[in-house]
PDB file of C-alpha atoms in Angstrom:
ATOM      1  CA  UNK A   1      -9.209  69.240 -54.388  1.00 89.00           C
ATOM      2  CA  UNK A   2      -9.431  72.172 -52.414  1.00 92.00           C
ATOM      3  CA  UNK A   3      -7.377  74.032 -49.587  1.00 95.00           C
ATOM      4  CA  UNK A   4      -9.283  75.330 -46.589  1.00 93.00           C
ATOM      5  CA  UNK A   5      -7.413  78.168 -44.915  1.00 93.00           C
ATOM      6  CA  UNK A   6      -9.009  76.352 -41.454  1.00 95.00           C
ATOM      7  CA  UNK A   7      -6.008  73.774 -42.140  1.00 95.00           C
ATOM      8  CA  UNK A   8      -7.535  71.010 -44.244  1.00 94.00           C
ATOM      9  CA  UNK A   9      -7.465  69.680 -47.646  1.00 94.00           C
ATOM     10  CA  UNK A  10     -10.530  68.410 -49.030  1.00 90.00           C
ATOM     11  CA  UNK A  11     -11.791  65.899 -52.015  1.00 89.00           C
ATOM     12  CA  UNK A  12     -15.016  66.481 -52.973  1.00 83.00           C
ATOM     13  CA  UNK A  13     -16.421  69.710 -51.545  1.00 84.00           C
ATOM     14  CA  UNK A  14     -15.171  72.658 -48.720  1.00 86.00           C
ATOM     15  CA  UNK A  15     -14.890  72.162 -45.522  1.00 84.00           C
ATOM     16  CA  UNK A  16     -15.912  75.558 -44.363  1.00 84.00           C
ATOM     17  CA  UNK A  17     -16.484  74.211 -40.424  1.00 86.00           C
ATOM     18  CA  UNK A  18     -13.462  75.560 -38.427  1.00 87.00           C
ATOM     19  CA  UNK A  19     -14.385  74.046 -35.238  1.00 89.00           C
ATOM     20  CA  UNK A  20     -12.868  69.756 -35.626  1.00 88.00           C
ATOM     21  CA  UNK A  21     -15.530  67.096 -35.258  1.00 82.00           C
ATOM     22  CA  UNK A  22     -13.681  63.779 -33.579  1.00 77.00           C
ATOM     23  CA  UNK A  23     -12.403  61.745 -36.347  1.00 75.00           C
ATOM     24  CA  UNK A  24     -13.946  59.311 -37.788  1.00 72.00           C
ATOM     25  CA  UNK A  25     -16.744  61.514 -39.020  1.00 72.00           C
ATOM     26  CA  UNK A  26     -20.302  60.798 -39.150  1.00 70.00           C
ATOM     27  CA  UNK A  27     -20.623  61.542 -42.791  1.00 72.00           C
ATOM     28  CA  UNK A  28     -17.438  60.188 -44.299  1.00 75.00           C
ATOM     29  CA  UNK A  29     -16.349  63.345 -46.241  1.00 77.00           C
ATOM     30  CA  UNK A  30     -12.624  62.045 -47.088  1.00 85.00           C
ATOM     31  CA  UNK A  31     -10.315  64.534 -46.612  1.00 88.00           C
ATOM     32  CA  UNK A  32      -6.697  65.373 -44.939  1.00 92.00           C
ATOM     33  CA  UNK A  33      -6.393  67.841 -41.730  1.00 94.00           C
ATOM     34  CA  UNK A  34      -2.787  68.821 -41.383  1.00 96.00           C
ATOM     35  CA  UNK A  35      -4.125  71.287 -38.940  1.00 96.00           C
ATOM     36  CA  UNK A  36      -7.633  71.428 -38.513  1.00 95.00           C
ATOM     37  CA  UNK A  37      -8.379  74.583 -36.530  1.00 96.00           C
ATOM     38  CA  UNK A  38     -10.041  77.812 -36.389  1.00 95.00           C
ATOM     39  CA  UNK A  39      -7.491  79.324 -38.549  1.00 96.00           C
ATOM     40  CA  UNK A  40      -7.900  83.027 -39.532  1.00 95.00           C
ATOM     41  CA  UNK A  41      -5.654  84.267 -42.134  1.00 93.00           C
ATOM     42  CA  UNK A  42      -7.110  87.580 -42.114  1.00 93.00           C
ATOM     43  CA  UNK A  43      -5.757  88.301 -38.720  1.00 94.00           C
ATOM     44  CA  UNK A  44      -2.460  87.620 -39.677  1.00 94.00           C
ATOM     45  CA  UNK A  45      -0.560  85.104 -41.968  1.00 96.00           C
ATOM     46  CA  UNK A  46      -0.570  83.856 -45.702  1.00 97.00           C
ATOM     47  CA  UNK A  47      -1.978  80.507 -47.041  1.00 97.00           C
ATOM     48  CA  UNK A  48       0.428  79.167 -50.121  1.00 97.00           C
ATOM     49  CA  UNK A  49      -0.674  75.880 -52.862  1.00 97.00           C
ATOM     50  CA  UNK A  50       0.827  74.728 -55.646  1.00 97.00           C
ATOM     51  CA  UNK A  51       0.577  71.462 -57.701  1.00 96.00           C
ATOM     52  CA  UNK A  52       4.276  70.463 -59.124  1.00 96.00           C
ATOM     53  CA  UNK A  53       6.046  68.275 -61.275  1.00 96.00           C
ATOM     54  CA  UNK A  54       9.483  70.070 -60.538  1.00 96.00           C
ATOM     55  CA  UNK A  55      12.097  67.365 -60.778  1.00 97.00           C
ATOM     56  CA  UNK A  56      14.548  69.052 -58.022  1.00 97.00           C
ATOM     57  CA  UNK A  57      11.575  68.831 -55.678  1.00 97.00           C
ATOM     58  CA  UNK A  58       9.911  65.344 -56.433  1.00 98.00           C
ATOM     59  CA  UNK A  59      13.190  63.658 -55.749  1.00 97.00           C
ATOM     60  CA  UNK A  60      13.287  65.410 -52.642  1.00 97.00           C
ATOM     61  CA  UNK A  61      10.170  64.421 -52.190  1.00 97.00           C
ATOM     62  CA  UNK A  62      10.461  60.637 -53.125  1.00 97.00           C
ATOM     63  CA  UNK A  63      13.566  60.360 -50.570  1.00 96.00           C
ATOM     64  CA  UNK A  64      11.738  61.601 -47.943  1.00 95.00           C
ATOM     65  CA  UNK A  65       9.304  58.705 -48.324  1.00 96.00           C
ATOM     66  CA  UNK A  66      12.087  55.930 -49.108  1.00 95.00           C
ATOM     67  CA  UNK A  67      13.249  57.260 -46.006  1.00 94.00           C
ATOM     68  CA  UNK A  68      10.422  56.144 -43.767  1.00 92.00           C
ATOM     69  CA  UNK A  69       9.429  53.032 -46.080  1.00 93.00           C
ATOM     70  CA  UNK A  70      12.697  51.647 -47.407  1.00 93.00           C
ATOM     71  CA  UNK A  71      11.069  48.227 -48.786  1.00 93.00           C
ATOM     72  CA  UNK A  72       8.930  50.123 -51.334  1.00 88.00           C
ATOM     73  CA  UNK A  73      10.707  51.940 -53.551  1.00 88.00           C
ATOM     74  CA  UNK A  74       8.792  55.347 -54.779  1.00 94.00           C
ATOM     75  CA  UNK A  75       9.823  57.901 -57.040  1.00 96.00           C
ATOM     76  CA  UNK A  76       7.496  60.880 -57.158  1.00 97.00           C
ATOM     77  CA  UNK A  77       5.612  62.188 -60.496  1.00 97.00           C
ATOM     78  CA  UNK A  78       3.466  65.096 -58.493  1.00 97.00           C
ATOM     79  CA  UNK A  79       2.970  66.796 -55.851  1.00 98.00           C
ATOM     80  CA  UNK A  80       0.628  68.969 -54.117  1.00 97.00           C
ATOM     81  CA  UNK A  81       2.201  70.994 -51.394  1.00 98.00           C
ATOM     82  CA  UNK A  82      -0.062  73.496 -49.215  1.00 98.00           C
ATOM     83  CA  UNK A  83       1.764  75.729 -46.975  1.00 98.00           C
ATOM     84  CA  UNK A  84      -0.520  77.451 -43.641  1.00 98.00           C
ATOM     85  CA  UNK A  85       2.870  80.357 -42.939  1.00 98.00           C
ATOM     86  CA  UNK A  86       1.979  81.981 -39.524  1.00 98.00           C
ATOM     87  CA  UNK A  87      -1.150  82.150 -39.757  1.00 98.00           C
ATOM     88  CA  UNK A  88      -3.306  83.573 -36.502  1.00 97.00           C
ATOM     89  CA  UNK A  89      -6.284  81.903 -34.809  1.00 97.00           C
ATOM     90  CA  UNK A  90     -10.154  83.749 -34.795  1.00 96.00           C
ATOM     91  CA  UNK A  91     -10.460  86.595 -32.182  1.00 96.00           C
ATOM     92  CA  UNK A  92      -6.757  86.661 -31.813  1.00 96.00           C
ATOM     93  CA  UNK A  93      -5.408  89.349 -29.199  1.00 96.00           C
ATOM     94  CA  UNK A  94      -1.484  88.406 -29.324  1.00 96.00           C
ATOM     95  CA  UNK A  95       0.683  88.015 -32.362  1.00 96.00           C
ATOM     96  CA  UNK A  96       0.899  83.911 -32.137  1.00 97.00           C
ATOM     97  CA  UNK A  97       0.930  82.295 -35.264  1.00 97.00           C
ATOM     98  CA  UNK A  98       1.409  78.411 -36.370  1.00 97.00           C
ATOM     99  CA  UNK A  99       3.357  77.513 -39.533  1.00 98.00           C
ATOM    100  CA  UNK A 100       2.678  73.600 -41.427  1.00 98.00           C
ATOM    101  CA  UNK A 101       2.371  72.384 -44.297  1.00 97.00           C
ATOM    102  CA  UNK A 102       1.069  68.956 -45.916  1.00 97.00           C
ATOM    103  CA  UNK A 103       2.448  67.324 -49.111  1.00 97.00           C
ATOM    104  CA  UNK A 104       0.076  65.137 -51.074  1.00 97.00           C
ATOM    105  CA  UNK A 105       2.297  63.028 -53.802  1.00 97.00           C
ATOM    106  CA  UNK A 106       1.775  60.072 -56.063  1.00 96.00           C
ATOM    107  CA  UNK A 107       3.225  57.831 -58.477  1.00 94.00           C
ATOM    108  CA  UNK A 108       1.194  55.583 -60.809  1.00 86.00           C
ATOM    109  CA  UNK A 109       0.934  53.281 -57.811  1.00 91.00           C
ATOM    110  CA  UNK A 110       1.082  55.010 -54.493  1.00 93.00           C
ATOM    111  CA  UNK A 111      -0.035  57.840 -52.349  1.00 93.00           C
ATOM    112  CA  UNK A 112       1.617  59.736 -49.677  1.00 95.00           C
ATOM    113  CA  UNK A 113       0.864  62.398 -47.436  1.00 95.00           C
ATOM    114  CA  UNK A 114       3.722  63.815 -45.312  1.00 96.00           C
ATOM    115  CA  UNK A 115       2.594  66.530 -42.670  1.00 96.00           C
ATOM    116  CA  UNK A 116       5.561  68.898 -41.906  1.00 96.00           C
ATOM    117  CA  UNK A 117       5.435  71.361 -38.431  1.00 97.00           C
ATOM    118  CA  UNK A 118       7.755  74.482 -38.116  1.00 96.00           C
ATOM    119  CA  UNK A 119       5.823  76.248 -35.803  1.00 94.00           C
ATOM    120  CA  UNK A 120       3.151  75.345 -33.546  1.00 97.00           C
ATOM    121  CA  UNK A 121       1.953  78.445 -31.285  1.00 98.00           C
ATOM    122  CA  UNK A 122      -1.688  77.965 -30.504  1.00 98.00           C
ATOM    123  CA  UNK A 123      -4.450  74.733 -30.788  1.00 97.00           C
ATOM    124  CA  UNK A 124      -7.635  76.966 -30.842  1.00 96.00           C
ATOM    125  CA  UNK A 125      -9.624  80.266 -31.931  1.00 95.00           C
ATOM    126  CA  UNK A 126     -12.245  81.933 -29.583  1.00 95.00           C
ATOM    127  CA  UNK A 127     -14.752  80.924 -31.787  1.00 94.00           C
ATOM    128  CA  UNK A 128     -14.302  77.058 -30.488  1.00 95.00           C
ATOM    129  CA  UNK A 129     -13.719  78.891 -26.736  1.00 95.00           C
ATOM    130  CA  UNK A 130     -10.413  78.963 -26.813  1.00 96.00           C
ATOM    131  CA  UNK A 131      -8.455  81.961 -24.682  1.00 97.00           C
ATOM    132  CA  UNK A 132      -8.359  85.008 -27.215  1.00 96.00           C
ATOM    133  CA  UNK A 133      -5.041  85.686 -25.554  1.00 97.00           C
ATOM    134  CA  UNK A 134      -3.381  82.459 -25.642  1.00 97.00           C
ATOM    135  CA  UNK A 135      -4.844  80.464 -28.342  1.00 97.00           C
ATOM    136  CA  UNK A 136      -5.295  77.430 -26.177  1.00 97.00           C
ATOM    137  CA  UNK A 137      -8.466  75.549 -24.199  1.00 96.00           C
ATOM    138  CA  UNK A 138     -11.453  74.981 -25.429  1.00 95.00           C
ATOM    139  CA  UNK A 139     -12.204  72.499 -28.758  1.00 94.00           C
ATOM    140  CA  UNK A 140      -8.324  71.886 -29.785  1.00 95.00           C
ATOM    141  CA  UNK A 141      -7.145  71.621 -33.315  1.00 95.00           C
ATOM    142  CA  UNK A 142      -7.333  67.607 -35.097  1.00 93.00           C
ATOM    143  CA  UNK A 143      -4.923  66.590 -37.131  1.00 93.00           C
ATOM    144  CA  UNK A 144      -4.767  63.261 -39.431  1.00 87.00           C
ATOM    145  CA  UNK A 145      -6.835  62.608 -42.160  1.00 73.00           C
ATOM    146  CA  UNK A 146     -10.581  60.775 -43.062  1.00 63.00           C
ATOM    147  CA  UNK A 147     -11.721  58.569 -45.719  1.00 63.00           C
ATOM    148  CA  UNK A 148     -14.345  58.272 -47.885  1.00 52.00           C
TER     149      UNK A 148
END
């Protein structure tokens, strides 16, 4: 498992492409894009990861997900949660920044993803021709996920 600081999480290898191909991909790399954009940390913002088994926060977890699927009851025994905390876009010129975050979580039987937005500010770097100034045009960030 690995988190890209261009706003994905992959399985088997990087994904070190910051410009998004349209899902579904040609080569079938499985992996989940909360944000998939040309994110550059450097500029400005911090990337955060931790795998957990924190009781307080898998129940929290678990009713989150009972929430939106009431018929199948889940209780938590990990998580993965990867925060992206106002983080700029390549050739930035203004002080934009998006904040999300994506929660991977499992029981024995079941697995969940829940994408969470606080912040959405810009959809693209100037390396995929977006406006260095206003983080928008060009190839816009995906978001969703892709299986193997």
């Amino acid at each position: 498992l690995q988190v890209n600081n261009n706003g994905v999480i992959s399985f088997d290898e990087p994904v070190r492409q910051y410009t998004p191909d349209p899902f579904p991909l040609s080569d079938g790399r499985p992996f989940v894009a909360p944000y998939w954009a040309d994110v550059d940390n450097v500029l400005g913002g911090d990337i955060f990861y931790r795998q957990t088994t924190e009781p307080a926060l898998l129940a929290d977890i678990s009713q989150d997900v009972t929430q939106y699927f009431p018929k199948s009851p889940f209780t938590a025994t990990w998580a993965l949660v990867a925060t992206w905390d106002h983080v700029a876009y390549y050739g930035s010129t203004s002080q934009k920044g998006n904040t999300f975050q994506a929660v991977l979580t499992g029981d024995s039987k079941m697995f969940y993803i829940i994408l969470n937005y606080l912040d959405i500010q810009w959809t693209t770097g100037a390396a995929s021709d977006g406006d260095a100034e206003t983080g928008l045009g060009g190839t816009p960030a995906h978001v969703g996920g892709e299986g193997g």
